[in-house]
Amino acid sequence: MVNASQIEPAFVFTPVPSIFFTLGQLLEGDDKEFVGNAYWAMLGRSADNDGLDIYTALLSEGMSRIDVLQQLRRSEEGQAHGAYIRGVDAAKTIEELLAHEDYAFVCCAYQTLFIRPVDQGALKHYVAALLDGLDRLQVLNELRQSEEFKSRFAMARELDQFAQTGNGEKFSGATSNSGTEEEVEIVPDLPASMAELMARNNREFVYGLYQIMLGRAADFSGLQNYLQRMTSGISRQEVVRGFSSSDERKARMAFFHRLDSINEDTKARQRPLLGAAAALRLQQLEQAVAKQRIQTIENQIMQMSRSFRTQLSRVQSSPAVQTERVVTMQPEKKRALKLNQLGPLARDIYFQIKNGLVERSEGGA
């Protein structure tokens, strides 16, 4: 028995919040290991037995690991925790997409182009190809040449056209305005055609517009707003027109226009007259991507700083530390995570915080 003030505190850190995981690290391991890491990353706690069993069973039945991360993040607990994993959502800019590490790049590319999570086979294939030297623009162009992308893109353009010239009363569909927050979690399958989309009830119709035209899942407030307006009498053409003219839709189209221009510059770089200008633009793109990566690293460091500060505060405010009670030193092997198991950067930040050398910042990611 020794006095707590005379020994190194037996700090027990949670096995790392999301900022310590790359998407590649999260997706590794067997299903149970993945679910356990996903709970720590998205909820900041260990998986309960029910959750572990349910998600392991769902994975065995075909649910993607990205879907598991999304479900945990969209849960009430996940939103309160505020975790974010880069690469899970669609990219808003080319620079953002290209700045991801390989696993996150492939996941984000699928989410951006196909509006769905990548399957494990494709993920392993493209990550291996990138490690072998395949250019990221080649990956994007290969995905864009697929029939899946062409059908998604064509449907979105068809909806843009319908917004301007379609008969808004032609497709009434079944009505269903039961837009509870729980129902937003029930994500309809992507429609295979314009006719299938138009045959759906109002809720699934609007949800499909979010997926096809904006490339993302519907948010509760937006879905509810459109359902209420449809109840009040606005036509489906007016709803589609609202999506088609939105800034978010324009930004998504700008993304693909930007990708086209980058491809043109890549080809033009070899031409005698146009090559210099094209090479300059591609160099500027590389600089923008590098800047995005640096910003991401800086944000992660600030997040780690705040996380360690929070952990240290919890330890310092515990009764054992405050009252310096006599405690039994835990054996090294029983510590959930020893300091010497942390990486060099994390360990350095921890000791800076402990010694009061890192100033508190309200900024960050």
Coordinates of C-alpha atoms in Angstrom, one line a residue:
M1 CA 0.0 0.0 0.0
V2 CA 1.4 3.4 -1.0
N3 CA 0.1 6.9 -1.0
A4 CA -1.4 8.1 -4.3
S5 CA 0.7 11.3 -4.3
Q6 CA 3.9 9.2 -4.3
I7 CA 3.3 7.2 -7.4
E8 CA 2.7 7.7 -11.0
P9 CA -1.1 7.7 -11.4
A10 CA -2.5 4.6 -13.1
F11 CA -4.1 6.6 -16.0
V12 CA -6.7 4.6 -17.9
F13 CA -7.4 6.3 -21.1
T14 CA -10.3 5.3 -23.3
P15 CA -9.0 3.2 -26.2
V16 CA -8.8 6.3 -28.4
P17 CA -11.4 8.7 -29.7
S18 CA -12.1 8.9 -33.4
I19 CA -9.2 11.3 -34.1
F20 CA -6.7 8.5 -33.4
F21 CA -8.2 6.3 -36.1
T22 CA -7.7 6.6 -39.8
L23 CA -10.5 5.1 -41.8
G24 CA -8.1 2.4 -43.0
Q25 CA -7.3 1.4 -39.4
L26 CA -11.0 1.3 -38.5
L27 CA -11.9 -1.0 -41.4
E28 CA -9.2 -3.5 -40.5
G29 CA -9.6 -6.7 -38.5
D30 CA -12.5 -9.1 -38.2
D31 CA -16.1 -8.0 -37.7
K32 CA -16.1 -8.1 -33.9
E33 CA -12.9 -6.1 -33.7
F34 CA -14.3 -3.6 -36.2
V35 CA -17.5 -3.1 -34.2
G36 CA -15.6 -2.6 -31.0
N37 CA -13.3 0.0 -32.6
A38 CA -16.4 1.7 -34.3
Y39 CA -18.0 2.2 -30.9
W40 CA -14.9 3.8 -29.5
A41 CA -14.5 6.0 -32.6
M42 CA -18.1 7.1 -33.0
L43 CA -19.5 6.9 -29.5
G44 CA -16.4 7.2 -27.3
R45 CA -17.1 4.0 -25.3
S46 CA -16.9 0.3 -25.5
A47 CA -19.5 -1.7 -27.3
D48 CA -22.3 -3.2 -25.2
N49 CA -23.0 -6.9 -25.7
D50 CA -26.3 -6.3 -27.5
G51 CA -24.8 -3.8 -29.9
L52 CA -21.8 -6.0 -30.6
D53 CA -24.0 -9.0 -31.4
I54 CA -26.5 -7.0 -33.5
Y55 CA -23.9 -5.2 -35.7
T56 CA -21.8 -8.4 -36.1
A57 CA -24.9 -10.2 -37.3
L58 CA -25.8 -7.4 -39.7
L59 CA -22.3 -7.4 -41.1
S60 CA -22.5 -11.2 -41.7
E61 CA -25.8 -10.5 -43.5
G62 CA -24.2 -8.1 -45.9
M63 CA -24.3 -4.6 -44.2
S64 CA -21.2 -2.6 -45.1
R65 CA -18.8 -1.3 -42.5
I66 CA -19.3 2.2 -43.7
D67 CA -23.0 1.8 -43.0
V68 CA -22.3 0.7 -39.5
L69 CA -20.2 3.9 -38.9
Q70 CA -22.9 6.0 -40.4
Q71 CA -25.6 4.5 -38.2
L72 CA -23.6 5.0 -35.1
R73 CA -22.7 8.5 -36.0
R74 CA -26.4 9.4 -36.8
S75 CA -27.6 8.0 -33.5
E76 CA -28.6 10.3 -30.7
E77 CA -25.5 9.2 -28.7
G78 CA -23.3 9.6 -31.8
Q79 CA -24.5 13.1 -32.5
A80 CA -23.9 14.1 -28.8
H81 CA -20.3 12.6 -29.1
G82 CA -19.7 14.6 -32.2
A83 CA -17.2 12.1 -33.8
Y84 CA -16.2 12.5 -37.4
I85 CA -14.3 10.1 -39.6
R86 CA -12.8 11.5 -42.8
G87 CA -13.9 9.7 -45.9
V88 CA -17.3 8.5 -44.8
D89 CA -19.2 11.4 -46.4
A90 CA -19.3 12.6 -50.0
A91 CA -16.6 15.2 -50.9
K92 CA -17.6 18.8 -51.6
T93 CA -14.5 19.6 -53.6
I94 CA -11.9 17.8 -55.6
E95 CA -9.2 19.0 -53.3
E96 CA -11.0 17.5 -50.3
L97 CA -11.3 14.2 -52.1
L98 CA -7.7 14.0 -53.2
A99 CA -6.4 15.0 -49.8
H100 CA -7.7 11.8 -48.2
E101 CA -5.4 8.8 -47.3
D102 CA -5.9 5.8 -49.6
Y103 CA -8.7 4.0 -47.7
A104 CA -10.6 7.2 -47.1
F105 CA -10.1 8.3 -50.7
V106 CA -11.7 5.1 -52.1
C107 CA -14.6 5.3 -49.6
C108 CA -15.2 8.9 -50.3
A109 CA -15.0 8.4 -54.1
Y110 CA -17.7 5.8 -53.9
Q111 CA -19.9 7.9 -51.7
T112 CA -19.4 10.9 -53.9
L113 CA -19.9 9.2 -57.3
F114 CA -22.2 6.3 -56.5
I115 CA -24.0 7.7 -53.4
R116 CA -23.4 4.5 -51.5
P117 CA -20.7 2.9 -49.4
V118 CA -17.9 1.0 -51.1
D119 CA -18.0 -2.8 -50.9
Q120 CA -15.0 -4.6 -49.3
G121 CA -13.8 -6.2 -52.5
A122 CA -13.6 -2.9 -54.4
L123 CA -12.0 -1.2 -51.4
K124 CA -9.2 -3.7 -51.2
H125 CA -8.8 -3.7 -55.0
Y126 CA -8.4 0.0 -55.3
V127 CA -6.3 0.5 -52.2
A128 CA -3.9 -2.2 -53.5
A129 CA -3.8 -0.5 -56.9
L130 CA -3.0 2.9 -55.4
L131 CA -0.2 1.4 -53.4
D132 CA 1.1 0.0 -56.7
G133 CA 1.2 3.4 -58.2
L134 CA -2.2 3.9 -59.8
D135 CA -3.0 7.6 -60.1
R136 CA -6.1 8.8 -58.2
L137 CA -7.5 10.6 -61.2
Q138 CA -7.4 7.3 -63.0
V139 CA -9.4 5.7 -60.3
L140 CA -12.0 8.5 -60.5
N141 CA -12.2 8.2 -64.3
E142 CA -12.6 4.5 -64.1
L143 CA -15.5 4.8 -61.7
R144 CA -17.1 7.5 -63.9
Q145 CA -17.0 5.1 -66.8
S146 CA -19.0 2.5 -65.0
E147 CA -22.7 1.9 -65.8
E148 CA -23.6 2.5 -62.2
F149 CA -22.3 6.1 -62.3
K150 CA -23.7 6.8 -65.8
S151 CA -27.2 5.7 -64.6
R152 CA -27.0 7.8 -61.4
F153 CA -25.7 10.9 -63.3
A154 CA -28.2 10.5 -66.1
M155 CA -31.1 10.3 -63.6
A156 CA -30.0 13.5 -61.9
R157 CA -29.8 15.3 -65.2
E158 CA -33.2 14.0 -66.1
L159 CA -34.5 15.4 -62.9
D160 CA -32.9 18.8 -63.7
Q161 CA -34.8 18.7 -67.0
F162 CA -38.0 17.6 -65.3
A163 CA -37.7 20.6 -63.0
Q164 CA -37.9 22.9 -66.0
T165 CA -40.2 21.2 -68.5
G166 CA -42.0 18.3 -66.7
N167 CA -45.6 18.1 -65.9
G168 CA -45.7 18.4 -62.1
E169 CA -49.1 16.8 -61.8
K170 CA -48.3 13.8 -64.0
F171 CA -46.7 11.8 -61.1
S172 CA -48.7 12.1 -57.9
G173 CA -47.4 9.0 -56.1
A174 CA -48.6 7.6 -52.9
T175 CA -48.6 10.1 -50.1
S176 CA -46.8 9.5 -46.8
N177 CA -45.8 12.4 -44.6
S178 CA -44.8 10.5 -41.5
G179 CA -41.4 12.2 -41.2
T180 CA -40.3 11.3 -37.7
E181 CA -36.7 11.4 -36.8
E182 CA -36.7 7.7 -36.4
E183 CA -38.0 7.3 -39.9
V184 CA -35.2 9.4 -41.3
E185 CA -32.9 6.6 -40.2
I186 CA -34.8 4.2 -42.5
V187 CA -32.9 4.9 -45.7
P188 CA -34.7 3.8 -48.8
D189 CA -32.8 2.0 -51.5
L190 CA -31.6 4.2 -54.4
P191 CA -34.1 4.2 -57.2
A192 CA -33.1 2.4 -60.3
S193 CA -35.0 4.8 -62.7
M194 CA -36.9 8.0 -62.9
A195 CA -40.2 6.0 -63.1
E196 CA -39.4 4.1 -60.0
L197 CA -38.6 7.3 -58.1
M198 CA -41.8 8.9 -59.2
A199 CA -43.9 5.9 -58.2
R200 CA -42.7 6.2 -54.6
N201 CA -44.6 7.8 -51.7
N202 CA -43.8 11.4 -50.8
R203 CA -41.3 10.6 -48.1
E204 CA -39.3 8.1 -50.3
F205 CA -39.6 10.4 -53.3
V206 CA -38.0 13.4 -51.4
Y207 CA -35.4 11.1 -49.8
G208 CA -34.5 9.9 -53.3
L209 CA -34.0 13.5 -54.5
Y210 CA -31.5 14.1 -51.7
Q211 CA -29.6 11.0 -52.7
I212 CA -29.7 11.4 -56.5
M213 CA -29.4 15.2 -56.8
L214 CA -27.4 16.2 -53.7
G215 CA -25.5 13.0 -53.2
R216 CA -26.3 12.5 -49.5
A217 CA -28.9 11.3 -47.1
A218 CA -31.8 13.5 -46.2
D219 CA -31.6 15.6 -43.0
F220 CA -34.7 15.6 -40.7
S221 CA -35.5 19.3 -41.0
G222 CA -35.2 19.4 -44.8
L223 CA -37.2 16.2 -45.3
Q224 CA -39.9 17.5 -42.9
N225 CA -40.0 20.8 -44.6
Y226 CA -40.6 19.3 -48.0
L227 CA -43.3 16.9 -46.8
Q228 CA -45.2 19.7 -45.1
R229 CA -45.1 21.8 -48.3
M230 CA -46.3 18.8 -50.3
T231 CA -49.2 18.4 -47.9
S232 CA -50.0 22.0 -48.5
G233 CA -50.3 21.4 -52.2
I234 CA -47.0 22.1 -54.0
S235 CA -46.4 19.7 -56.9
R236 CA -43.5 17.3 -57.3
Q237 CA -42.1 19.4 -60.1
E238 CA -41.9 22.3 -57.7
V239 CA -40.1 20.1 -55.2
V240 CA -37.6 19.0 -57.8
R241 CA -37.1 22.6 -59.0
G242 CA -36.2 23.5 -55.4
F243 CA -33.5 20.8 -55.4
S244 CA -32.3 21.6 -58.9
S245 CA -31.8 25.3 -58.2
S246 CA -30.2 24.9 -54.7
D247 CA -26.6 25.9 -54.0
E248 CA -25.9 22.4 -52.9
R249 CA -26.9 21.0 -56.3
K250 CA -24.9 23.6 -58.1
A251 CA -21.9 22.8 -56.0
R252 CA -22.2 19.1 -56.8
M253 CA -22.4 19.8 -60.5
A254 CA -19.4 22.1 -60.2
F255 CA -17.5 19.2 -58.6
F256 CA -17.9 17.2 -61.8
H257 CA -17.1 20.1 -64.1
R258 CA -13.9 20.7 -62.1
L259 CA -13.0 17.0 -62.5
D260 CA -13.5 17.3 -66.3
S261 CA -11.3 20.4 -66.5
I262 CA -8.5 18.6 -64.5
N263 CA -8.7 15.7 -67.0
E264 CA -8.4 18.1 -69.9
D265 CA -5.4 19.7 -68.3
T266 CA -3.8 16.3 -67.7
K267 CA -4.1 15.6 -71.5
A268 CA -3.1 19.1 -72.5
R269 CA 0.1 19.0 -70.4
Q270 CA 1.8 17.1 -73.2
R271 CA 0.8 19.6 -75.9
P272 CA 3.4 22.2 -77.1
L273 CA 1.3 25.4 -76.8
L274 CA -1.2 24.6 -74.1
G275 CA 1.1 22.4 -72.0
A276 CA 2.6 25.2 -69.9
A277 CA -0.7 26.7 -68.7
A278 CA -2.2 23.2 -68.1
A279 CA 0.9 22.2 -66.1
L280 CA 0.6 25.4 -64.0
R281 CA -3.1 24.7 -63.2
L282 CA -2.2 21.1 -62.2
Q283 CA 0.6 22.4 -60.0
Q284 CA -1.9 24.8 -58.3
L285 CA -4.2 21.8 -57.7
E286 CA -1.4 19.8 -56.1
Q287 CA -0.6 22.8 -53.8
A288 CA -4.3 23.1 -52.9
V289 CA -4.4 19.4 -52.0
A290 CA -1.2 19.7 -49.9
K291 CA -2.7 22.7 -48.1
Q292 CA -5.8 20.7 -47.4
R293 CA -3.8 17.9 -45.9
I294 CA -1.8 20.3 -43.7
Q295 CA -5.0 21.9 -42.4
T296 CA -6.3 18.4 -41.6
I297 CA -3.2 17.5 -39.7
E298 CA -3.3 20.8 -37.7
N299 CA -7.0 20.2 -36.9
Q300 CA -6.3 16.7 -35.7
I301 CA -3.5 17.9 -33.5
M302 CA -5.8 20.5 -31.9
Q303 CA -8.4 17.8 -31.4
M304 CA -5.9 15.5 -29.7
S305 CA -4.8 18.4 -27.5
R306 CA -8.4 19.0 -26.4
S307 CA -9.0 15.3 -25.9
F308 CA -6.0 14.8 -23.7
R309 CA -6.9 17.9 -21.7
T310 CA -10.3 16.4 -21.1
Q311 CA -8.9 13.0 -20.1
L312 CA -6.4 14.7 -17.8
S313 CA -9.1 16.8 -16.2
R314 CA -11.2 13.7 -15.5
V315 CA -8.2 12.0 -13.8
Q316 CA -7.3 15.0 -11.8
S317 CA -10.9 15.5 -10.6
S318 CA -11.2 11.9 -9.4
P319 CA -11.6 11.4 -5.7
A320 CA -8.3 9.4 -5.5
V321 CA -6.3 12.4 -6.9
Q322 CA -8.2 15.1 -5.0
T323 CA -8.0 13.5 -1.5
E324 CA -4.7 11.5 -2.1
R325 CA -6.3 8.4 -0.7
V326 CA -4.2 5.3 -0.2
V327 CA -4.6 3.1 -3.3
T328 CA -3.2 -0.1 -4.5
M329 CA -1.0 0.3 -7.6
Q330 CA -2.6 -1.6 -10.5
P331 CA -0.3 -4.1 -12.3
E332 CA 1.0 -2.8 -15.6
K333 CA -0.8 -5.6 -17.5
K334 CA -4.2 -4.5 -16.1
R335 CA -4.0 -0.9 -17.4
A336 CA -6.4 -0.3 -20.3
L337 CA -3.9 1.7 -22.1
K338 CA -0.4 2.5 -20.8
L339 CA 1.3 5.8 -21.7
N340 CA 4.1 4.0 -23.4
Q341 CA 1.6 2.4 -25.8
L342 CA 0.7 5.8 -27.2
G343 CA 2.4 7.1 -30.3
P344 CA 5.2 9.6 -30.1
L345 CA 3.0 12.5 -31.2
A346 CA 0.2 11.6 -28.8
R347 CA 2.6 11.1 -25.9
D348 CA 4.3 14.4 -26.6
I349 CA 1.0 16.3 -26.6
Y350 CA 0.0 14.5 -23.4
F351 CA 3.0 15.6 -21.5
Q352 CA 2.8 19.2 -22.9
I353 CA -0.8 19.4 -21.6
K354 CA 0.2 17.8 -18.3
N355 CA 2.9 20.4 -17.8
G356 CA 0.7 23.2 -18.8
L357 CA 2.6 24.1 -22.0
V358 CA -0.3 23.8 -24.4
E359 CA -2.6 26.8 -24.3
R360 CA -6.3 26.2 -24.6
S361 CA -7.7 26.9 -28.0
E362 CA -11.3 27.4 -29.0
G363 CA -10.5 26.7 -32.7
G364 CA -10.0 23.3 -34.4
A365 CA -11.9 21.0 -36.7

